[in-house]
CSV table of C-alpha atoms in Angstrom, one decimal:
chain,number,residue,atom,x,y,z
A,1,MET,CA,3.9,-11.7,-7.8
A,2,ALA,CA,2.9,-8.6,-5.9
A,3,LYS,CA,-0.8,-7.9,-5.4
A,4,TRP,CA,-1.7,-4.2,-5.3
A,5,VAL,CA,-4.6,-1.9,-4.6
A,6,ASP,CA,-5.2,1.7,-5.5
A,7,MET,CA,-4.9,3.8,-2.4
A,8,GLY,CA,-5.1,7.2,-4.0
A,9,GLY,CA,-8.9,7.4,-4.4
A,10,LYS,CA,-8.8,11.1,-3.5
A,11,ILE,CA,-6.2,11.8,-6.1
A,12,GLU,CA,-7.6,12.9,-9.5
A,13,ASN,CA,-6.3,11.1,-12.6
A,14,ASP,CA,-3.5,13.1,-14.1
A,15,TRP,CA,0.2,13.0,-15.0
A,16,TYR,CA,2.0,14.1,-11.8
A,17,GLN,CA,5.4,15.5,-11.1
A,18,VAL,CA,6.6,14.2,-7.8
A,19,ARG,CA,8.6,16.1,-5.1
A,20,CYS,CA,9.6,14.7,-1.7
A,21,GLN,CA,10.4,16.2,1.6
A,22,ILE,CA,11.8,14.1,4.5
A,23,ASP,CA,13.1,15.4,7.8
A,24,GLN,CA,15.7,14.1,10.2
A,25,ASP,CA,12.9,12.2,12.1
A,26,MET,CA,12.0,10.3,8.9
A,27,ASN,CA,8.7,12.2,8.4
A,28,LEU,CA,7.9,11.9,4.7
A,29,LYS,CA,5.7,14.2,2.6
A,30,ILE,CA,5.3,13.6,-1.1
A,31,TYR,CA,3.9,16.5,-3.2
A,32,LEU,CA,2.2,15.8,-6.5
A,33,ASP,CA,1.8,18.5,-9.1
A,34,GLY,CA,-0.6,17.8,-12.1
A,35,LEU,CA,0.8,18.4,-15.5
A,36,LYS,CA,-2.4,18.0,-17.6
A,37,ASN,CA,-4.6,19.8,-15.1
A,38,GLN,CA,-2.2,22.3,-13.5
A,39,GLU,CA,-4.8,23.0,-10.7
A,40,ASN,CA,-4.2,19.4,-9.3
A,41,HIS,CA,-1.9,19.7,-6.3
A,42,PHE,CA,-1.8,17.0,-3.6
A,43,CYS,CA,0.3,16.2,-0.5
A,44,ILE,CA,0.6,12.6,0.6
A,45,ASP,CA,1.7,12.7,4.3
A,46,PHE,CA,3.2,9.5,5.5
A,47,ASP,CA,4.3,10.9,8.8
A,48,LYS,CA,7.1,8.7,10.2
A,49,ILE,CA,8.3,6.1,7.8
A,50,LEU,CA,10.7,3.1,8.2
A,51,PHE,CA,12.3,3.3,4.7
A,52,CYS,CA,11.9,4.9,1.3
A,53,LYS,CA,13.8,4.7,-2.0
A,54,VAL,CA,13.5,6.3,-5.4
A,55,ILE,CA,12.5,4.0,-8.3
A,56,ASP,CA,14.2,5.2,-11.4
A,57,GLU,CA,11.5,4.0,-13.8
A,58,GLY,CA,8.3,5.9,-12.8
A,59,TRP,CA,6.4,4.4,-15.7
A,60,ASP,CA,6.7,0.8,-14.6
A,61,LEU,CA,7.4,1.4,-10.9
A,62,ASN,CA,9.6,-1.4,-9.6
A,63,PRO,CA,9.8,-4.0,-12.4
A,64,CYS,CA,11.2,-6.7,-10.0
A,65,GLU,CA,7.8,-6.7,-8.2
A,66,TYR,CA,5.8,-7.6,-11.3
A,67,TRP,CA,8.1,-9.6,-13.6
A,68,ASP,CA,6.1,-12.8,-13.3
A,69,ASP,CA,2.9,-11.2,-14.7
A,70,PRO,CA,3.2,-8.1,-16.9
A,71,LYS,CA,-0.6,-7.6,-16.8
A,72,ASN,CA,-0.3,-7.0,-13.1
A,73,ILE,CA,1.7,-3.8,-13.4
A,74,PRO,CA,0.0,-0.7,-12.0
A,75,MET,CA,0.3,2.0,-14.7
A,76,ILE,CA,0.3,5.7,-14.2
A,77,HIS,CA,-3.1,6.0,-15.9
A,78,LYS,CA,-4.6,3.4,-13.5
A,79,ALA,CA,-3.3,4.6,-10.1
A,80,ILE,CA,-0.9,7.1,-8.5
A,81,LEU,CA,-0.6,5.7,-5.0
A,82,VAL,CA,-0.7,1.9,-4.6
A,83,GLU,CA,-0.3,-0.4,-1.7
A,84,LEU,CA,1.6,-3.6,-2.4
A,85,LEU,CA,0.0,-6.4,-0.4
A,86,ASP,CA,2.6,-9.1,-0.9
A,87,SER,CA,5.8,-7.7,-2.5
A,88,HIS,CA,9.3,-9.0,-2.6
A,89,LEU,CA,10.6,-6.0,-0.6
A,90,LYS,CA,7.9,-6.6,2.0
A,91,ARG,CA,8.9,-10.2,2.5
A,92,ILE,CA,12.5,-9.3,2.9
A,93,ILE,CA,11.8,-6.6,5.5
A,94,ARG,CA,9.4,-8.9,7.4
A,95,GLU,CA,12.2,-11.3,8.0
A,96,ASN,CA,13.9,-8.7,10.2
A,97,HIS,CA,11.1,-6.4,11.3
A,98,GLN,CA,8.3,-7.9,13.3
A,99,ALA,CA,6.1,-4.8,13.8
A,100,PRO,CA,3.2,-4.3,11.3
A,101,PHE,CA,4.1,-2.2,8.3
A,102,ARG,CA,2.8,-1.3,4.8
A,103,HIS,CA,4.5,-1.1,1.4
A,104,TYR,CA,3.4,1.7,-0.9
A,105,GLN,CA,4.5,2.9,-4.3
A,106,ILE,CA,3.9,6.3,-5.8
A,107,LEU,CA,3.9,6.7,-9.6
A,108,GLY,CA,5.1,10.0,-10.9
A,109,ILE,CA,6.0,11.1,-14.4
A,110,ASN,CA,9.5,12.0,-13.3
A,111,PHE,CA,10.2,9.0,-10.9
A,112,GLY,CA,8.5,6.6,-8.6
A,113,ILE,CA,9.0,6.0,-4.9
A,114,ASP,CA,8.9,2.9,-2.7
A,115,VAL,CA,7.7,3.7,0.9
A,116,ILE,CA,7.6,1.4,3.9
A,117,SER,CA,5.4,2.9,6.6
A,118,GLY,CA,3.8,1.7,9.8
A,119,SER,CA,0.5,3.6,9.0
A,120,GLN,CA,-1.7,4.6,6.1
A,121,PRO,CA,-0.9,8.0,4.6
A,122,ILE,CA,-3.1,11.1,4.7
A,123,ILE,CA,-3.9,12.6,1.3
A,124,ASN,CA,-4.6,16.3,1.2
A,125,LYS,CA,-5.6,18.4,-1.9
A,126,LEU,CA,-3.6,21.6,-1.8
A,127,LYS,CA,-4.8,25.0,-3.0
A,128,GLU,CA,-2.9,26.8,-5.7
A,129,ASN,CA,-0.7,29.7,-4.6
C-alpha cells in the first residue's frame, strides 16, 4: 500500500482543470485552473523530470497504488498534489535507477498525472490575465 502526504499546501482547495507543458529537455510545468473559484490559478514547476504519465481516472488517481486499502486513497477534496512515499511505481523504478527521486501525483477534475522527479516542485500562484 502506498503512503502519501499532501504536498500542495499553497494550493487552495478547489476543483482544478489540469494542463501540462513539457519541453524537449523534460522540463515539466503543470497548470491548475480552479473551477469553483475561477481566480485560482497555479503553476507546479517540476523543472527536469525523469518520467510522467497521465492517469485516466483523475478522481481516484492510480487505483493500483491503493487497492489494498480503499480508505488510503487521496481524494480531490483532500489534496491536489501528493507525494507517494512507497508506491508500486517507485519500487519498480528503484530497481533500475539508483539516484534519489520522488513520486508525485496531481489530481485534476479532467485527469491525474504521475510524475517521477529528482527534486521537489515549486508551486506558484498565478495572477489572472
